[in-house]
Amino acid sequence: MPRARRIIKLSLPDEFIALCRRDGVAPETVLRGFIADLYGIVNWTSAPRQDGYGSNGSDERDKAQTYYDRVGYPYWNR
């Protein structure tokens, strides 16, 4: 069963685009990777996801969660 997706429009700063271009990676890849790391989305070879989301590894998942918590996002609306 396909997963529902929510599409948002996001203007990206030129600096982010330049960083991605310098490193030869698509901005979409960076953002999908961070989202997958933050939420712990694992893209198993035996059951691949069709939406392109997949974690970059356990260390990356830990660092994404640490960043999210450190910024304080979980507490903004409490």
Tab-separated table of C-alpha atoms in Angstrom:
chain	number	residue	atom	x	y	z
A	1	MET	CA	0.000	0.000	0.000
A	2	PRO	CA	1.497	3.368	-0.986
A	3	ARG	CA	2.331	5.773	1.803
A	4	ALA	CA	0.483	9.074	1.831
A	5	ARG	CA	2.735	12.055	1.202
A	6	ARG	CA	2.271	15.671	2.076
A	7	ILE	CA	3.770	18.038	-0.457
A	8	ILE	CA	5.055	21.394	0.735
A	9	LYS	CA	6.745	24.180	-1.175
A	10	LEU	CA	9.956	25.394	0.429
A	11	SER	CA	12.237	28.157	-0.821
A	12	LEU	CA	15.833	27.137	-0.200
A	13	PRO	CA	18.573	29.701	0.426
A	14	ASP	CA	21.234	30.164	-2.225
A	15	GLU	CA	23.891	29.171	0.312
A	16	PHE	CA	22.323	25.731	0.761
A	17	ILE	CA	22.014	25.251	-2.991
A	18	ALA	CA	25.665	26.290	-3.429
A	19	LEU	CA	26.786	23.831	-0.724
A	20	CYS	CA	24.906	20.990	-2.392
A	21	ARG	CA	26.233	21.946	-5.817
A	22	ARG	CA	29.799	22.130	-4.465
A	23	ASP	CA	29.468	18.640	-3.006
A	24	GLY	CA	27.666	17.228	-6.046
A	25	VAL	CA	24.510	16.203	-4.192
A	26	ALA	CA	20.914	17.154	-4.925
A	27	PRO	CA	19.233	19.289	-2.240
A	28	GLU	CA	16.350	16.796	-2.239
A	29	THR	CA	18.768	14.017	-1.304
A	30	VAL	CA	20.126	15.984	1.657
A	31	LEU	CA	16.674	16.898	2.952
A	32	ARG	CA	15.245	13.392	2.471
A	33	GLY	CA	18.278	11.924	4.227
A	34	PHE	CA	17.947	14.254	7.210
A	35	ILE	CA	14.227	13.587	7.529
A	36	ALA	CA	14.805	9.836	7.325
A	37	ASP	CA	17.607	10.020	9.895
A	38	LEU	CA	15.507	12.129	12.262
A	39	TYR	CA	12.511	9.819	12.100
A	40	GLY	CA	14.524	6.598	11.839
A	41	ILE	CA	13.175	5.602	8.442
A	42	VAL	CA	15.144	2.574	7.296
A	43	ASN	CA	14.983	1.566	3.636
A	44	TRP	CA	15.475	-2.196	3.744
A	45	THR	CA	16.784	-3.922	0.621
A	46	SER	CA	14.230	-6.679	1.148
A	47	ALA	CA	11.345	-4.172	1.198
A	48	PRO	CA	12.525	-0.982	-0.535
A	49	ARG	CA	10.600	2.238	-0.117
A	50	GLN	CA	9.296	3.889	-3.248
A	51	ASP	CA	9.432	7.439	-1.867
A	52	GLY	CA	13.229	7.765	-1.688
A	53	TYR	CA	13.463	8.095	2.097
A	54	GLY	CA	16.109	6.059	3.883
A	55	SER	CA	18.376	6.606	6.868
A	56	ASN	CA	22.102	7.032	6.354
A	57	GLY	CA	22.979	4.945	9.422
A	58	SER	CA	22.661	4.704	13.189
A	59	ASP	CA	25.190	7.446	13.959
A	60	GLU	CA	23.411	9.778	11.564
A	61	ARG	CA	20.075	8.982	13.222
A	62	ASP	CA	21.546	9.800	16.637
A	63	LYS	CA	23.064	13.069	15.422
A	64	ALA	CA	19.849	14.161	13.684
A	65	GLN	CA	17.865	13.539	16.875
A	66	THR	CA	20.490	15.332	18.976
A	67	TYR	CA	20.316	18.356	16.645
A	68	TYR	CA	16.509	18.406	16.736
A	69	ASP	CA	16.423	18.188	20.526
A	70	ARG	CA	19.257	20.694	20.995
A	71	VAL	CA	17.433	23.312	18.914
A	72	GLY	CA	14.435	22.732	21.161
A	73	TYR	CA	11.804	21.869	18.554
A	74	PRO	CA	10.028	19.361	20.867
A	75	TYR	CA	9.422	22.151	23.398
A	76	TRP	CA	8.307	25.014	21.173
A	77	ASN	CA	4.593	24.401	21.703
A	78	ARG	CA	4.560	23.282	25.335
